[in-house]
Amino acid sequence: MGDFTRRLKHDLGQIQAYLHMGAPLSISTDEKERLVGDSLELMRRIDDLSESFLTVGLLGGTGVGKSTIMNALAGSEISSTSHRRPHTDHVIIYRHRSAESSPDMMNGRILSHEIVHDADEIRQIVLCDLPDFDSLVGEHQLKVLTFLEHLDVLVWVVSPEKYADKRFYDFLNKVPKASQNFYFVLNKADIFFEGKSIGAGYEELGKAMVRFEEHLHENAVTDPSIFAVSALEAGEGGKMSAWNQFGAFRSRIFEHRDVKEIRSIKAANLDVEVDRFMSSLRKELAGLQVVRKALADFIGDFEGEKELWVEAARDSFAVYLEERFRNYDVWMLSDPHSLVGPGYAFGVAAREWRGWWRGRGADGSGEGAGAGRDAAASLRSRFDRIRDRMAHQMLVQGLPSAVVQRLETLLDTDAEWEKAADRLQRFFELRVATYRPRPAFGFKLAQYVIYLVLFACFILALAGGQDAWRQLRDQPLWSGLLDTAGGAVTRIFTPGGLAALASYLILQVYVGFRFFAFHKKSLQRKMQKFIESLRFELVKVWEEELDLLANRMTEFDRELEKQSAALSALCEARLKE
């Protein structure tokens, strides 16, 4: 017996450990709290198995004669009776003076009345007459069901009119007790003999007993103990009819049982109640297995399609960036100080012109923004498809809506998309805001050299051309330079000087424009490289977001695997016992 109770306590401990392990999929929060509370109560009752008295309860519908049976069993009138409708107003508890009153039974959750007796031959028996179950609804029925946990043996009383009542069997199936501790009494069996011969009465009684047993078999009571009685005849104290099994019934209820047998009866009832817990957990295990299979299939599909999703993102970003930068002037991203002389003037003029034109709204920026929203919507639909596909798979598997909602909460695509979109947007803005082409020092030096050469040629042309060049070559450096400069000044306003000045200015403008065009093409090439690198980096960010989502689903699967392993071990151990 000690091993049996230790096993029950171990099983309950495992059940409690699982319930505290995490949030079950198929068990609501309220049901989880109820199961935890009930398991603690069961643990306490297992500790109380040392009690050496047996609690017997009488259950039945209205008018089946429970009170009459109680009176006949106890030998005195302990509950009210009525010829029209026998009933009990309270739970009547009939105990020997040596049996201590149970505080759990007298806790006020259900009205009760206690009667103490001194009949030593039944000192180990506590009788309880319960209210008619078919007169109870809602909260009152729940209170009676709760009271039944204190009973070790249940006597189910029916009459010829009510042994086929569906409400009787519905109530029978709600009671968490071992069916081997059930006794069934067909009271008022004398009805079968009224106005009939003994043989005809026995035939009618036999048919009723067979039908009653068939009904019990249909409701999972495989080997019922059934007694056909007339409690009214037994209570009169005279000789009972041969068919009246009340004496055998009374002997079976009041037979002497040693402490070991009483504990065995109590433990069997507790074992059935533990099995009720296990039924909820087996349902949870089945749900876990279905969810894990669907989740594994989904993760496999997700990994298989990931490259397609990345390719879709690559195309979306390409369209977005092309639209975003199609009319975006590279001069808005760079400082024209990379140019000098007339080239710088062209750069400043181009920048100011683009600024004025953009201010009029003619730069195509609206189209770029629209394309960005379209690309975002395309990627958003991918996230929504994840949630919809998972929900569809769960519903196809027939999982409860609560499970589907739990998974939808896990795959909160709205929140995930907002995080992904926010990360992409911040990354994009940061890269654009910090982009600056590297300074082209060589390009700037080349401009200075060419402009200086043009200026030198202009001065020599003013000073006299080849003669000035020979003079500069033959004279000392500084005196030659001064003579050349003086000659240029004296000739600048001559027709030849003005022609040289015009040629010089035209060459300056032409060379400056060429430098401006070269610099712009260089910036465009750099911009294209920047766009390519930006697209590559945005795709990497998108891949990371997909990996995070896949990792979260994998972590969830590992959590389910851990729960499933714990439940499976518990259920297998329970089956072996």
XYZ file of C-alpha atoms in Angstrom:
577
model
C 0.000 0.000 0.000
C 2.901 2.318 0.777
C 4.345 1.823 -2.706
C 0.948 2.574 -4.247
C 0.516 5.860 -2.389
C 4.110 6.837 -3.130
C 3.409 6.211 -6.822
C 0.278 8.366 -6.685
C 2.188 11.185 -4.997
C 5.005 10.864 -7.521
C 2.548 11.049 -10.427
C 0.848 14.098 -8.947
C 4.229 15.722 -8.389
C 5.100 15.153 -12.049
C 1.753 16.612 -13.123
C 2.322 19.700 -10.974
C 5.854 20.085 -12.353
C 4.527 20.032 -15.908
C 1.760 22.536 -15.161
C 4.362 24.918 -13.713
C 6.742 24.270 -16.607
C 5.102 26.679 -19.037
C 1.856 27.655 -20.699
C 0.072 24.492 -21.961
C -1.293 24.719 -25.487
C -4.657 23.024 -25.095
C -5.308 23.949 -21.443
C -6.658 27.398 -20.671
C -5.207 29.527 -17.884
C -8.324 29.037 -15.735
C -8.260 25.277 -16.275
C -4.561 25.185 -15.451
C -5.159 26.989 -12.150
C -8.007 24.590 -11.362
C -5.836 21.561 -12.117
C -3.053 22.881 -9.894
C -5.505 23.458 -7.030
C -7.123 20.044 -7.481
C -3.742 18.327 -7.561
C -2.784 19.948 -4.250
C -6.082 18.782 -2.756
C -5.488 15.256 -4.060
C -2.019 15.277 -2.528
C -3.537 16.167 0.832
C -6.118 13.405 0.540
C -3.413 10.862 -0.253
C -1.699 11.905 2.973
C -5.007 11.266 4.791
C -5.325 7.636 3.636
C -4.568 6.519 7.181
C -8.241 7.093 8.076
C -9.768 3.711 9.031
C -13.464 4.426 8.388
C -15.323 4.054 5.102
C -17.595 6.794 3.762
C -20.631 5.529 1.832
C -22.858 7.871 -0.156
C -26.385 7.293 -1.489
C -27.121 8.941 -4.837
C -30.319 8.918 -6.826
C -33.022 10.886 -8.558
C -36.281 12.222 -7.236
C -38.708 9.586 -5.996
C -36.411 6.543 -6.103
C -36.652 5.934 -2.330
C -33.200 6.925 -1.103
C -34.500 8.083 2.253
C -36.373 4.816 2.721
C -33.178 2.860 1.982
C -31.276 5.064 4.415
C -33.850 4.428 7.136
C -33.773 0.689 6.484
C -29.969 0.637 6.583
C -29.666 2.738 9.728
C -32.583 1.246 11.601
C -34.085 4.628 12.491
C -35.684 7.546 10.660
C -32.860 9.984 9.963
C -34.162 11.856 6.939
C -37.495 13.302 5.915
C -39.814 11.223 3.702
C -42.938 12.027 1.740
C -45.464 9.693 0.133
C -45.795 12.116 -2.796
C -42.158 12.934 -3.428
C -39.434 11.534 -1.115
C -36.549 13.988 -0.867
C -33.561 15.089 1.233
C -33.107 18.765 2.022
C -29.524 18.404 3.235
C -26.698 15.929 3.078
C -27.400 13.733 6.073
C -24.228 12.262 7.591
C -24.702 9.214 9.846
C -21.539 8.283 11.781
C -20.424 6.329 14.826
C -19.425 8.315 17.859
C -15.821 7.090 17.537
C -15.498 8.352 13.948
C -14.292 11.933 14.122
C -16.250 14.513 12.174
C -14.435 15.433 8.969
C -13.833 19.201 8.761
C -13.714 18.917 4.961
C -17.199 17.379 4.841
C -18.593 19.964 7.248
C -16.952 23.000 5.621
C -20.206 24.736 4.763
C -19.855 24.471 0.989
C -22.973 22.280 1.045
C -25.709 22.146 3.707
C -25.359 19.088 5.918
C -26.826 17.554 9.020
C -24.883 15.095 11.166
C -26.365 12.258 13.230
C -24.185 10.313 15.684
C -24.974 6.695 16.683
C -23.543 3.987 18.946
C -24.052 0.903 16.744
C -20.665 -0.767 17.143
C -21.300 -3.310 14.368
C -21.134 -0.518 11.778
C -18.703 1.790 13.564
C -16.345 1.830 10.563
C -19.066 3.062 8.175
C -20.107 6.702 7.617
C -23.375 6.974 5.659
C -24.209 10.068 3.578
C -27.638 10.683 2.040
C -27.194 13.249 -0.767
C -29.761 15.532 -2.441
C -31.572 14.227 -5.510
C -29.172 14.854 -8.408
C -31.975 15.604 -10.897
C -33.266 18.430 -8.712
C -29.892 20.172 -8.722
C -28.751 22.673 -11.334
C -25.764 24.916 -11.840
C -23.841 25.771 -8.693
C -25.730 23.290 -6.469
C -24.823 20.358 -8.720
C -21.186 21.452 -8.741
C -21.210 21.558 -4.929
C -22.582 18.017 -4.754
C -19.937 16.817 -7.232
C -17.281 18.481 -5.089
C -18.681 16.776 -1.982
C -18.367 13.381 -3.696
C -14.585 13.559 -3.374
C -15.044 12.718 0.334
C -16.928 9.480 -0.446
C -15.242 6.095 -0.788
C -18.205 3.945 -1.883
C -21.181 5.160 -3.907
C -24.597 3.511 -3.858
C -26.586 4.474 -6.947
C -30.303 4.121 -6.328
C -32.809 3.829 -9.199
C -36.417 2.740 -9.519
C -38.270 0.821 -12.265
C -39.410 4.169 -13.652
C -35.961 5.798 -13.686
C -33.287 3.188 -14.320
C -33.169 4.256 -18.016
C -33.134 8.017 -17.276
C -30.402 9.693 -19.369
C -29.788 12.260 -16.643
C -28.777 9.439 -14.299
C -26.045 8.246 -16.665
C -24.898 11.782 -17.443
C -24.345 12.344 -13.740
C -22.714 8.916 -13.374
C -20.108 9.840 -15.995
C -19.209 13.044 -14.148
C -18.193 11.245 -10.943
C -14.412 10.653 -10.638
C -14.482 7.371 -8.709
C -13.345 3.816 -9.376
C -16.330 1.885 -10.753
C -15.423 -1.182 -8.652
C -16.512 0.902 -5.663
C -20.000 1.437 -7.117
C -23.117 -0.451 -6.001
C -26.393 -0.170 -7.896
C -29.739 -0.644 -6.192
C -32.979 -1.150 -8.144
C -35.425 -0.074 -5.429
C -39.209 -0.557 -5.459
C -38.760 -3.919 -7.187
C -42.073 -5.016 -5.578
C -43.784 -3.116 -8.443
C -42.928 -6.010 -10.773
C -44.955 -8.419 -8.589
C -48.065 -6.312 -8.050
C -51.089 -8.054 -9.574
C -48.916 -10.780 -11.135
C -47.961 -14.309 -10.349
C -44.590 -14.992 -8.776
C -43.272 -16.386 -12.056
C -44.445 -13.397 -14.096
C -42.966 -11.038 -11.497
C -39.596 -12.772 -11.633
C -39.673 -12.572 -15.436
C -40.379 -8.825 -15.400
C -37.714 -8.262 -12.754
C -35.179 -10.277 -14.750
C -35.830 -8.245 -17.908
C -35.409 -4.986 -16.010
C -32.144 -6.187 -14.438
C -30.768 -7.168 -17.861
C -31.708 -3.821 -19.407
C -30.249 -1.960 -16.425
C -26.975 -3.860 -16.755
C -26.851 -3.134 -20.496
C -27.235 0.592 -19.824
C -24.380 0.434 -17.322
C -22.160 -1.398 -19.803
C -22.830 1.330 -22.350
C -21.559 3.850 -19.799
C -18.246 2.095 -19.075
C -19.357 0.168 -15.949
C -18.208 -3.274 -17.064
C -18.954 -5.467 -14.026
C -21.644 -3.772 -11.938
C -22.905 -5.032 -8.587
C -26.709 -4.731 -8.822
C -29.227 -5.450 -6.060
C -33.003 -5.624 -6.567
C -34.656 -4.504 -3.325
C -37.767 -3.163 -1.708
C -36.527 -0.860 1.040
C -40.106 -0.275 2.204
C -40.597 -4.008 2.819
C -37.214 -4.239 4.541
C -38.017 -1.300 6.790
C -41.249 -2.921 8.039
C -39.169 -5.477 9.916
C -41.098 -8.535 8.797
C -40.041 -11.457 6.669
C -38.792 -10.248 3.277
C -39.745 -11.759 -0.070
C -37.347 -14.232 -1.654
C -36.528 -11.860 -4.503
C -35.724 -8.960 -2.122
C -31.917 -8.662 -1.951
C -31.890 -5.948 0.689
C -30.288 -8.252 3.254
C -27.425 -9.076 0.894
C -27.050 -5.410 0.015
C -26.953 -4.364 3.689
C -24.434 -7.073 4.498
C -22.197 -5.964 1.621
C -22.262 -2.343 2.732
C -21.770 -3.074 6.419
C -19.419 -6.034 6.125
C -16.333 -5.750 8.259
C -13.360 -4.416 6.365
C -9.884 -4.220 7.807
C -7.845 -1.045 7.612
C -5.861 -2.321 4.639
C -9.011 -2.951 2.570
C -10.455 0.461 3.444
C -7.236 2.147 2.384
C -7.263 0.127 -0.822
C -10.782 1.349 -1.629
C -9.805 4.949 -0.927
C -6.609 4.636 -2.970
C -8.492 3.141 -5.937
C -10.769 6.179 -5.987
C -7.799 8.528 -5.831
C -6.120 6.586 -8.626
C -9.160 7.226 -10.834
C -9.014 10.932 -10.014
C -5.339 11.013 -10.961
C -6.365 9.370 -14.247
C -8.770 12.275 -14.802
C -5.751 14.557 -14.616
C -3.904 12.314 -17.022
C -6.733 12.500 -19.562
C -6.221 16.273 -19.767
C -2.488 15.779 -20.128
C -2.901 13.081 -22.792
C -5.023 15.539 -24.721
C -2.250 18.088 -24.279
C 0.357 15.557 -25.485
C -1.671 14.760 -28.603
C -2.026 18.477 -29.296
C 1.714 19.021 -28.804
C 2.540 16.271 -31.275
C 0.194 17.722 -33.898
C 1.561 21.237 -33.385
C 5.163 20.037 -33.589
C 4.488 18.155 -36.819
C 2.769 21.152 -38.394
C 5.520 23.446 -37.120
C 8.248 21.158 -38.501
C 6.528 21.080 -41.901
C 6.199 24.840 -41.860
C 9.831 25.429 -40.853
C 10.915 23.082 -43.657
C 8.797 24.971 -46.186
C 10.056 28.279 -44.824
C 13.709 27.262 -45.153
C 13.054 25.889 -48.637
C 11.458 29.131 -49.796
C 13.828 31.455 -47.982
C 16.007 32.027 -51.069
C 12.902 32.952 -53.058
C 11.969 35.443 -50.354
C 15.475 36.908 -50.426
C 15.334 37.168 -54.226
C 11.963 38.914 -53.953
C 13.493 41.378 -51.493
C 16.451 41.918 -53.835
C 14.083 42.776 -56.693
C 11.917 44.995 -54.487
C 14.905 46.947 -53.208
C 16.277 47.299 -56.746
C 12.985 48.817 -57.918
C 12.787 51.048 -54.866
C 16.352 52.359 -55.125
C 16.085 52.899 -58.876
C 12.910 54.945 -58.419
C 14.290 56.677 -55.350
C 17.481 57.868 -57.073
C 16.295 58.090 -60.694
C 16.109 61.900 -60.673
C 18.210 62.437 -57.600
C 20.954 64.911 -58.579
C 24.352 63.721 -57.438
C 25.232 67.361 -56.768
C 22.815 67.235 -53.844
C 25.042 64.592 -52.260
C 28.452 66.249 -52.826
C 30.293 69.514 -52.178
C 31.197 71.389 -55.439
C 34.471 72.472 -53.801
C 36.020 69.450 -55.524
C 35.941 71.718 -58.589
C 37.975 74.915 -59.047
C 37.705 77.885 -61.342
C 34.918 77.816 -63.929
C 34.199 74.182 -63.074
C 33.283 75.268 -59.535
C 30.963 77.897 -60.977
C 29.239 75.250 -63.086
C 28.884 73.061 -59.971
C 27.343 75.831 -57.849
C 25.012 76.854 -60.665
C 23.868 73.262 -61.210
C 23.241 72.792 -57.497
C 21.228 75.980 -57.185
C 19.229 75.163 -60.296
C 18.384 71.679 -59.019
C 17.439 73.127 -55.670
C 15.054 75.593 -57.304
C 13.610 72.909 -59.593
C 13.117 70.448 -56.706
C 11.396 73.200 -54.790
C 8.803 73.320 -57.559
C 8.148 69.593 -57.030
C 9.426 68.562 -60.439
C 12.177 66.216 -59.255
C 10.169 63.012 -59.266
C 10.562 62.540 -55.507
C 6.908 61.681 -55.166
C 7.350 58.780 -57.542
C 10.306 57.578 -55.520
C 8.289 57.654 -52.290
C 5.444 55.796 -53.940
C 7.804 53.134 -55.221
C 9.177 52.751 -51.704
C 5.717 52.161 -50.293
C 4.982 49.625 -53.019
C 8.179 47.745 -52.229
C 7.346 47.803 -48.518
C 3.838 46.512 -49.186
C 5.287 43.665 -51.241
C 7.562 42.610 -48.395
C 4.774 43.104 -45.848
C 2.637 40.585 -47.705
C 5.401 38.023 -47.190
C 5.141 38.417 -43.430
C 1.362 38.144 -43.523
C 1.655 34.993 -45.622
C 3.707 33.357 -42.842
C 0.938 33.883 -40.308
C -1.874 32.883 -42.662
C -0.152 29.687 -43.776
C 0.598 28.606 -40.207
C -2.965 29.357 -39.062
C -4.323 27.372 -42.021
C -2.156 24.367 -41.206
C -3.229 24.467 -37.557
C -6.924 24.668 -38.454
C -6.578 21.832 -40.982
C -5.099 19.719 -38.185
C -8.240 20.415 -36.145
C -6.498 22.206 -33.286
C -8.600 24.361 -30.935
C -8.863 28.030 -31.777
C -7.012 28.839 -28.534
C -3.957 26.985 -29.876
C -4.179 28.844 -33.186
C -4.391 32.163 -31.325
C -1.319 31.207 -29.280
C 0.659 30.560 -32.456
C -0.617 33.768 -34.052
C 0.620 35.615 -30.977
C 4.002 33.949 -31.395
C 4.023 34.856 -35.099
C 2.913 38.438 -34.489
C 3.579 39.480 -38.066
C 2.312 43.016 -37.501
C 4.876 43.603 -34.775
C 7.575 41.716 -36.665
C 6.969 43.727 -39.802
C 7.081 46.998 -37.884
C 10.419 46.022 -36.365
C 11.833 44.873 -39.697
C 10.533 47.936 -41.570
C 11.834 50.267 -38.869
C 15.244 48.638 -39.001
C 15.370 48.841 -42.801
C 14.269 52.492 -42.750
C 16.796 53.527 -40.110
C 19.571 51.697 -41.918
C 18.651 53.329 -45.230
C 18.455 56.833 -43.775
C 21.752 56.416 -41.948
C 23.599 55.217 -45.044
C 22.217 58.012 -47.233
C 22.850 60.694 -44.607
C 26.451 59.614 -44.039
C 27.336 59.023 -47.695
C 30.043 61.342 -48.947
C 32.279 60.627 -51.966
C 35.955 60.483 -51.068
C 37.812 63.748 -51.764
C 39.535 63.708 -55.193
C 42.803 65.496 -54.340
C 44.498 64.369 -57.569
C 41.571 65.629 -59.624
C 41.731 69.013 -57.910
C 45.513 69.279 -58.440
C 45.093 68.441 -62.139
C 42.598 71.311 -62.480
C 45.030 73.778 -60.894
C 47.843 72.644 -63.183
C 45.755 72.938 -66.357
C 44.308 76.318 -65.387
C 47.868 77.521 -64.584
C 49.143 76.331 -67.963
C 46.271 78.144 -69.718
C 47.040 81.315 -67.785
C 50.751 81.089 -68.643
C 49.935 80.633 -72.321
C 47.608 83.635 -72.164
C 50.336 85.832 -70.614
C 52.922 84.720 -73.162
C 50.467 85.416 -75.987
C 49.936 88.959 -74.697
C 53.648 89.560 -74.204
C 54.532 88.811 -77.818
C 54.319 85.146 -78.445
C 57.608 83.537 -79.561
C 59.638 86.693 -78.928
C 58.413 86.802 -75.352
C 59.257 83.156 -74.901
C 62.833 83.669 -76.210
C 63.256 86.739 -73.986
C 62.071 84.782 -70.947
C 64.452 81.981 -71.859
C 67.531 84.191 -72.406
C 67.141 86.601 -69.455
C 67.472 85.849 -65.763
C 64.257 84.373 -64.272
C 62.890 87.298 -62.308
C 63.822 89.994 -64.787
C 62.424 87.875 -67.613
C 59.146 87.392 -65.742
C 58.847 91.087 -65.016
C 59.496 92.026 -68.644
C 56.962 89.452 -69.848
C 54.316 90.657 -67.390
C 54.930 94.287 -68.349
C 54.605 93.465 -72.018
C 51.329 91.624 -71.367
C 49.869 94.592 -69.495
C 50.785 97.077 -72.217
C 49.283 94.893 -74.956
C 46.083 93.632 -73.251
C 43.905 96.423 -74.639
C 45.248 96.154 -78.133
C 43.198 94.278 -80.741
C 45.556 91.337 -80.455
C 45.377 91.437 -76.654
C 41.598 91.477 -76.620
C 41.516 88.549 -79.046
C 43.899 86.638 -76.753
C 41.696 87.478 -73.724
C 38.574 86.237 -75.498
C 40.320 83.041 -76.507
C 41.548 82.571 -72.955
C 38.069 83.029 -71.490
C 36.529 80.637 -74.011
C 39.171 78.042 -73.174
C 38.530 78.579 -69.439
C 34.803 78.010 -69.870
C 35.329 74.995 -72.093
C 37.887 73.382 -69.782
C 35.740 74.197 -66.721
C 32.690 72.587 -68.327
C 34.748 69.521 -69.237
C 35.945 69.244 -65.648
C 32.350 69.676 -64.456
C 31.086 66.938 -66.821
C 33.919 64.595 -65.872
C 33.286 65.155 -62.171
C 29.549 64.555 -62.583
C 30.116 61.239 -64.394
C 32.578 60.240 -61.710
C 29.988 61.001 -59.033
C 27.341 59.069 -60.947
C 29.620 56.027 -61.085
C 30.253 56.350 -57.365
C 26.532 56.775 -56.768
C 25.793 53.605 -58.732
C 28.333 51.717 -56.646
C 26.740 53.180 -53.526
C 23.279 52.053 -54.674
C 24.566 48.535 -55.354
C 26.241 48.341 -51.962
C 23.121 49.774 -50.305
C 20.902 47.192 -51.986
C 23.271 44.419 -50.919
C 23.266 45.652 -47.326
C 19.463 46.045 -47.248
C 19.076 42.478 -48.506
C 21.427 41.327 -45.727
C 19.251 43.119 -43.172
C 16.177 41.391 -44.642
C 17.927 38.005 -44.469
C 18.779 38.634 -40.825
C 15.125 39.411 -40.069
C 14.040 36.166 -41.748
C 16.692 34.267 -39.785
C 15.427 35.801 -36.544
C 11.897 34.670 -37.373
C 13.086 31.154 -38.254
C 15.176 30.982 -35.068
C 12.204 32.002 -32.961
C 10.069 29.260 -34.494
C 12.889 26.767 -33.915
C 13.192 27.860 -30.283
C 9.443 27.447 -29.898
C 9.717 23.941 -31.358
C 12.461 23.109 -28.839
C 10.238 24.349 -26.038
C 7.414 22.130 -27.318
C 9.834 19.208 -27.626
C 10.826 19.628 -23.993
C 7.189 19.737 -22.881
C 6.306 16.780 -25.105
C 9.171 14.673 -23.730
C 8.146 15.400 -20.142
C 4.494 14.568 -20.858
C 5.326 11.449 -22.853
C 7.515 10.091 -20.058
C 4.761 10.755 -17.524
C 2.059 9.096 -19.643
C 4.229 6.058 -20.417
C 5.111 5.608 -16.759
C 1.422 5.820 -15.880
C 0.527 3.147 -18.457
C 3.140 0.756 -17.068
C 1.741 0.985 -13.535
